[in-house]
Amino acid sequence: MAYSDGTEGEIIVPKKWYEKLPRPAWSGYEKVDQPDGWFEVYRLTETVYAIYEDGQFEEVISYLVLGEDRAALIDTGNGIGDIKALIDGLTELPVMVVNTHTHGDHIGGNHQFNEVAAYDSEFSREKAKRGQSKEQMGHYLDGDMVWKPFPPYFDRDSWSIRPFKVTQWLRDGDVVDLGGRELEIIHTPGHSPDSVCILDRVNRVFWTGDTFYPAPIYVYSPSTSLDEFIDSFSKMVRLLPIYDWVMPSHNEPRMEKHLIRECHEAAVSIRDGAAGPYKEGTAHGIKVHRYDYDRFSLIVRAERP
Ligand SMILES: [Zn+2]
């Protein structure tokens, strides 16, 4: 996600969204004791941690993936909590950030790390240079958007998504080697021009970023493209035999992989005008249609060329 706006009705933010918490999907995983109440940390496997920020509406998830020589931090959350201090408490390995994309809710802690890898695009270069102001983050901290107390060290007034330095620009097919573990970058634009999925072939894990998660998926802002989104899902469907774990960047840590095929089919039928009923609304001044399915929704521009 990236556009959160509490003022434009329930098309984006359902009232009392937090009453759905805790989501049952998390209950099967070991919760890790750590001192910062802003984060919920779960150990999903011996070498993969999920860092879940359930206090804010977007319920963003970052992942810490351990190799033998170093660790990858897949995204850095929204910058409300001190994710660097949290990670320092979880591993002694050197840590490299690998971003699934550079929307504000995934790069909030990037500036705290010396090594950051992001997909090379005009979009991500601009984000690295400028960050994202509080205003550009919309109603991220307002009203019902946050239900947990902010951490004691957090300054709400000065919060913004800070610029950061990228030390490795990624391209499609690049491999990030953690020592005994390789993460392959699969460019999957659509939600944003710089969206990637991250594939661990040996362990059969597939991190989908915001290209797929179990909630409304935003394909409506000016920098999104439904056609590219569909092409990206064709790629993800072709890769289905190679992965079992689908790890999205919002709400829940592991999805049923057949949903990748379902989301592809849904997007195609929306493009072709063959999809079922939709809700109409406005998000950030853009007229949108929202199509609801069992485990996800797609929000697209009402007017498409
Ligand atoms: Zn997001």
Short mmCIF file of N, CA, C and O and ligand atoms in Angstrom, two decimals, residues 1-2 58 60 101 103 105-106 191 210 213 249-250, ligand 1:
data_model
loop_
_atom_site.label_atom_id
_atom_site.label_comp_id
_atom_site.label_asym_id
_atom_site.label_seq_id
_atom_site.Cartn_x
_atom_site.Cartn_y
_atom_site.Cartn_z
N MET A 1 0.86 -1.18 0.00
CA MET A 1 0.00 0.00 0.00
C MET A 1 0.89 1.23 0.00
O MET A 1 2.08 1.16 0.13
N ALA A 2 0.31 2.36 -0.15
CA ALA A 2 1.08 3.59 -0.07
C ALA A 2 0.15 4.76 0.13
O ALA A 2 0.51 5.72 0.78
N GLU A 58 -2.11 0.10 7.83
CA GLU A 58 -1.58 -0.66 6.70
C GLU A 58 -0.99 -2.00 7.11
O GLU A 58 -0.75 -2.85 6.27
N VAL A 60 1.92 -3.10 7.88
CA VAL A 60 3.03 -3.45 7.00
C VAL A 60 3.90 -4.55 7.64
O VAL A 60 4.00 -4.64 8.87
N HIS A 101 9.81 -2.38 -3.02
CA HIS A 101 9.50 -1.17 -3.80
C HIS A 101 9.72 0.00 -2.85
O HIS A 101 9.99 -0.22 -1.67
N HIS A 103 7.64 2.69 -1.95
CA HIS A 103 6.56 3.46 -1.32
C HIS A 103 6.94 3.70 0.15
O HIS A 103 7.61 2.86 0.78
N ASP A 105 5.71 3.42 3.06
CA ASP A 105 5.47 2.48 4.16
C ASP A 105 6.45 1.30 4.15
O ASP A 105 6.39 0.44 5.03
N HIS A 106 7.36 1.27 3.18
CA HIS A 106 8.33 0.15 3.09
C HIS A 106 9.78 0.61 3.22
O HIS A 106 10.69 -0.22 3.21
N HIS A 191 1.87 -2.26 -9.37
CA HIS A 191 1.54 -1.49 -8.16
C HIS A 191 2.41 -0.23 -8.09
O HIS A 191 1.98 0.83 -7.66
N ASP A 210 4.11 -5.57 -2.43
CA ASP A 210 2.72 -5.10 -2.56
C ASP A 210 2.10 -5.53 -3.87
O ASP A 210 1.02 -5.09 -4.23
N TYR A 213 -1.03 -9.12 -1.74
CA TYR A 213 -1.26 -9.34 -0.30
C TYR A 213 -2.77 -9.49 -0.07
O TYR A 213 -3.58 -9.14 -0.94
N SER A 249 3.63 -8.31 1.86
CA SER A 249 4.14 -7.22 2.71
C SER A 249 3.07 -6.50 3.54
O SER A 249 3.35 -5.46 4.11
N HIS A 250 1.88 -7.05 3.57
CA HIS A 250 0.85 -6.48 4.45
C HIS A 250 -0.03 -7.58 5.05
O HIS A 250 -0.26 -8.61 4.41
ZN ZN B 1 2.68 -1.08 1.04
#
